[in-house]
Amino acid sequence: MKKDKVDTFMEQWKEELPELGTESMAVIGRLNRVAKHIEKRLGKNFAQYNLNSGEFDVLASLRRSGKDYRLKPTDLYQSLMITSGAMTNRIDTLEKKELVSRTHDDSDRRTIYVQLTKKGFDLITEAVITHTETENSIFKDLSKKETVLFNDLLKKLLFSLGEEPQEYDTPMPKQ
């Protein structure tokens, strides 16, 4: 296999501190480098649609919620693990772009939903297709088996770092 920059760094550490176990350092270094490449590629996709990653996440959450393509702001910010203030800013921006609207529940006017507009629905549907094509292209040099294994190992690592397992019978609310 070809050498990369991380291999060079690990060789340098081996010379300087031979007793230093650098396997984890190499993995984390590569994860960081991969994350930067992914961010750059996906950022170009988002820009095509005049979105940033946070706006994309809100629209994608609404799109995958099905039915009326609407969710309560609380459900959105909890699922995206951001503050309510950050969610309000995202919703305000998307509302100005006419991609979402705030609507009231017919049976309880106190309940507010964020709902995709027709323009938002069309845009996010196209953007998700482009997004998925880009994600698939990132893994083009891995076999399906390698991709599944990599995904399983990352999930195991996330759980070991404190990520909470998602119960299969408690999906994000659909409205």
Short mmCIF file of C-alpha atoms in Angstrom, two decimals:
data_model
loop_
_atom_site.label_atom_id
_atom_site.label_comp_id
_atom_site.label_asym_id
_atom_site.label_seq_id
_atom_site.Cartn_x
_atom_site.Cartn_y
_atom_site.Cartn_z
CA MET A 1 0.00 0.00 0.00
CA LYS A 2 1.15 3.55 -0.75
CA LYS A 3 2.45 5.76 2.06
CA ASP A 4 0.63 8.88 3.13
CA LYS A 5 1.63 11.88 5.27
CA VAL A 6 0.44 10.14 8.42
CA ASP A 7 2.89 7.27 7.77
CA THR A 8 5.69 9.82 7.58
CA PHE A 9 4.63 11.43 10.86
CA MET A 10 4.44 8.03 12.58
CA GLU A 11 7.94 7.13 11.32
CA GLN A 12 9.23 10.40 12.76
CA TRP A 13 7.63 9.65 16.13
CA LYS A 14 9.08 6.13 16.04
CA GLU A 15 12.56 7.62 15.63
CA GLU A 16 12.07 10.20 18.37
CA LEU A 17 10.09 8.11 20.87
CA PRO A 18 10.32 4.44 19.88
CA GLU A 19 8.30 3.33 22.92
CA LEU A 20 5.35 5.53 21.92
CA GLY A 21 2.42 3.48 20.62
CA THR A 22 1.21 5.49 17.65
CA GLU A 23 -1.50 3.23 16.20
CA SER A 24 -4.33 5.30 17.68
CA MET A 25 -2.58 8.53 16.74
CA ALA A 26 -2.40 7.32 13.13
CA VAL A 27 -6.10 6.41 13.06
CA ILE A 28 -7.15 9.75 14.57
CA GLY A 29 -4.84 11.63 12.20
CA ARG A 30 -6.40 9.87 9.23
CA LEU A 31 -9.95 10.37 10.55
CA ASN A 32 -9.24 14.10 10.85
CA ARG A 33 -7.81 14.27 7.33
CA VAL A 34 -10.73 12.27 5.90
CA ALA A 35 -13.21 14.54 7.73
CA LYS A 36 -11.62 17.62 6.13
CA HIS A 37 -11.88 16.07 2.65
CA ILE A 38 -15.51 15.08 3.26
CA GLU A 39 -16.39 18.53 4.62
CA LYS A 40 -14.85 20.18 1.55
CA ARG A 41 -16.72 17.95 -0.92
CA LEU A 42 -20.05 18.19 0.85
CA GLY A 43 -19.61 21.94 1.31
CA LYS A 44 -19.41 22.31 -2.48
CA ASN A 45 -22.68 20.38 -2.78
CA PHE A 46 -24.42 22.55 -0.21
CA ALA A 47 -23.18 25.71 -1.95
CA GLN A 48 -24.76 24.52 -5.22
CA TYR A 49 -28.11 24.82 -3.47
CA ASN A 50 -27.27 28.03 -1.59
CA LEU A 51 -27.24 26.11 1.71
CA ASN A 52 -24.77 25.47 4.49
CA SER A 53 -24.50 22.13 6.28
CA GLY A 54 -26.77 23.22 9.16
CA GLU A 55 -29.52 24.36 6.81
CA PHE A 56 -29.18 21.15 4.83
CA ASP A 57 -29.56 19.12 8.05
CA VAL A 58 -32.81 20.91 8.97
CA LEU A 59 -34.29 20.47 5.49
CA ALA A 60 -33.18 16.82 5.31
CA SER A 61 -34.73 16.11 8.74
CA LEU A 62 -38.02 17.58 7.58
CA ARG A 63 -37.88 15.71 4.26
CA ARG A 64 -37.27 12.31 5.84
CA SER A 65 -40.00 12.87 8.44
CA GLY A 66 -42.57 11.99 5.76
CA LYS A 67 -46.27 12.75 5.51
CA ASP A 68 -46.63 16.54 5.93
CA TYR A 69 -42.85 17.11 6.09
CA ARG A 70 -43.17 19.01 9.33
CA LEU A 71 -41.74 18.73 12.83
CA LYS A 72 -41.85 20.72 16.03
CA PRO A 73 -38.78 22.94 16.50
CA THR A 74 -38.01 21.01 19.72
CA ASP A 75 -37.86 17.71 17.84
CA LEU A 76 -35.59 19.29 15.24
CA TYR A 77 -33.06 20.79 17.63
CA GLN A 78 -32.94 17.66 19.79
CA SER A 79 -32.40 15.38 16.80
CA LEU A 80 -29.66 17.65 15.41
CA MET A 81 -28.08 18.10 18.86
CA ILE A 82 -27.97 21.90 18.72
CA THR A 83 -29.36 24.60 20.99
CA SER A 84 -32.85 26.00 20.59
CA GLY A 85 -31.30 29.38 19.76
CA ALA A 86 -29.22 27.90 16.95
CA MET A 87 -32.33 26.14 15.62
CA THR A 88 -34.31 29.38 15.69
CA ASN A 89 -31.58 31.07 13.63
CA ARG A 90 -31.59 28.23 11.09
CA ILE A 91 -35.37 28.27 10.80
CA ASP A 92 -35.40 32.07 10.40
CA THR A 93 -32.83 31.84 7.59
CA LEU A 94 -34.68 29.03 5.83
CA GLU A 95 -37.95 30.91 6.20
CA LYS A 96 -36.40 34.00 4.54
CA LYS A 97 -35.31 31.74 1.68
CA GLU A 98 -38.92 30.49 1.48
CA LEU A 99 -37.81 26.89 2.05
CA VAL A 100 -39.77 26.37 5.29
CA SER A 101 -42.74 27.95 7.00
CA ARG A 102 -43.95 27.97 10.57
CA THR A 103 -47.45 26.60 10.93
CA HIS A 104 -49.78 26.14 13.90
CA ASP A 105 -51.41 22.87 14.87
CA ASP A 106 -55.10 22.92 13.90
CA SER A 107 -56.20 21.41 17.22
CA ASP A 108 -53.83 23.39 19.48
CA ARG A 109 -52.74 26.82 18.23
CA ARG A 110 -49.95 26.90 20.84
CA THR A 111 -48.14 24.11 19.00
CA ILE A 112 -45.91 25.33 16.18
CA TYR A 113 -44.47 23.20 13.40
CA VAL A 114 -41.71 23.87 10.93
CA GLN A 115 -42.84 22.63 7.54
CA LEU A 116 -41.17 22.34 4.15
CA THR A 117 -42.61 24.62 1.50
CA LYS A 118 -43.02 23.29 -2.04
CA LYS A 119 -39.82 25.15 -2.95
CA GLY A 120 -38.04 23.61 0.07
CA PHE A 121 -39.34 20.13 -0.72
CA ASP A 122 -38.13 20.30 -4.33
CA LEU A 123 -34.75 21.76 -3.37
CA ILE A 124 -33.97 19.27 -0.60
CA THR A 125 -35.11 16.31 -2.68
CA GLU A 126 -32.61 17.26 -5.38
CA ALA A 127 -29.91 18.19 -2.85
CA VAL A 128 -30.22 14.86 -1.00
CA ILE A 129 -29.78 12.95 -4.26
CA THR A 130 -26.62 14.94 -5.07
CA HIS A 131 -25.44 14.58 -1.46
CA THR A 132 -25.86 10.79 -1.52
CA GLU A 133 -24.07 10.50 -4.88
CA THR A 134 -21.14 12.44 -3.41
CA GLU A 135 -21.08 10.30 -0.27
CA ASN A 136 -21.11 7.16 -2.40
CA SER A 137 -18.23 8.51 -4.51
CA ILE A 138 -16.16 9.02 -1.36
CA PHE A 139 -16.30 5.27 -0.71
CA LYS A 140 -15.84 4.19 -4.34
CA ASP A 141 -12.48 2.54 -3.64
CA LEU A 142 -13.85 0.41 -0.80
CA SER A 143 -15.82 -2.75 -1.42
CA LYS A 144 -19.33 -3.01 0.01
CA LYS A 145 -17.96 -5.42 2.63
CA GLU A 146 -15.20 -2.96 3.60
CA THR A 147 -17.69 -0.10 3.81
CA VAL A 148 -20.00 -2.12 6.08
CA LEU A 149 -17.06 -3.16 8.28
CA PHE A 150 -15.78 0.43 8.48
CA ASN A 151 -19.26 1.64 9.43
CA ASP A 152 -19.59 -1.04 12.13
CA LEU A 153 -16.18 -0.16 13.59
CA LEU A 154 -17.02 3.55 13.67
CA LYS A 155 -20.32 2.78 15.40
CA LYS A 156 -18.51 0.65 17.99
CA LEU A 157 -16.06 3.49 18.58
CA LEU A 158 -18.89 6.02 18.97
CA PHE A 159 -20.57 3.83 21.59
CA SER A 160 -17.27 3.44 23.45
CA LEU A 161 -17.00 7.25 23.53
CA GLY A 162 -20.42 7.58 25.15
CA GLU A 163 -22.80 7.84 22.20
CA GLU A 164 -26.18 6.53 23.31
CA PRO A 165 -27.63 3.63 21.32
CA GLN A 166 -30.86 4.54 19.53
CA GLU A 167 -33.78 2.32 20.38
CA TYR A 168 -35.26 0.97 17.16
CA ASP A 169 -38.80 1.41 18.44
CA THR A 170 -38.33 5.13 19.16
CA PRO A 171 -37.64 6.89 15.86
CA MET A 172 -37.75 10.64 15.45
CA PRO A 173 -41.39 11.74 15.73
CA LYS A 174 -43.41 11.89 12.53
CA GLN A 175 -46.21 14.41 12.44
#
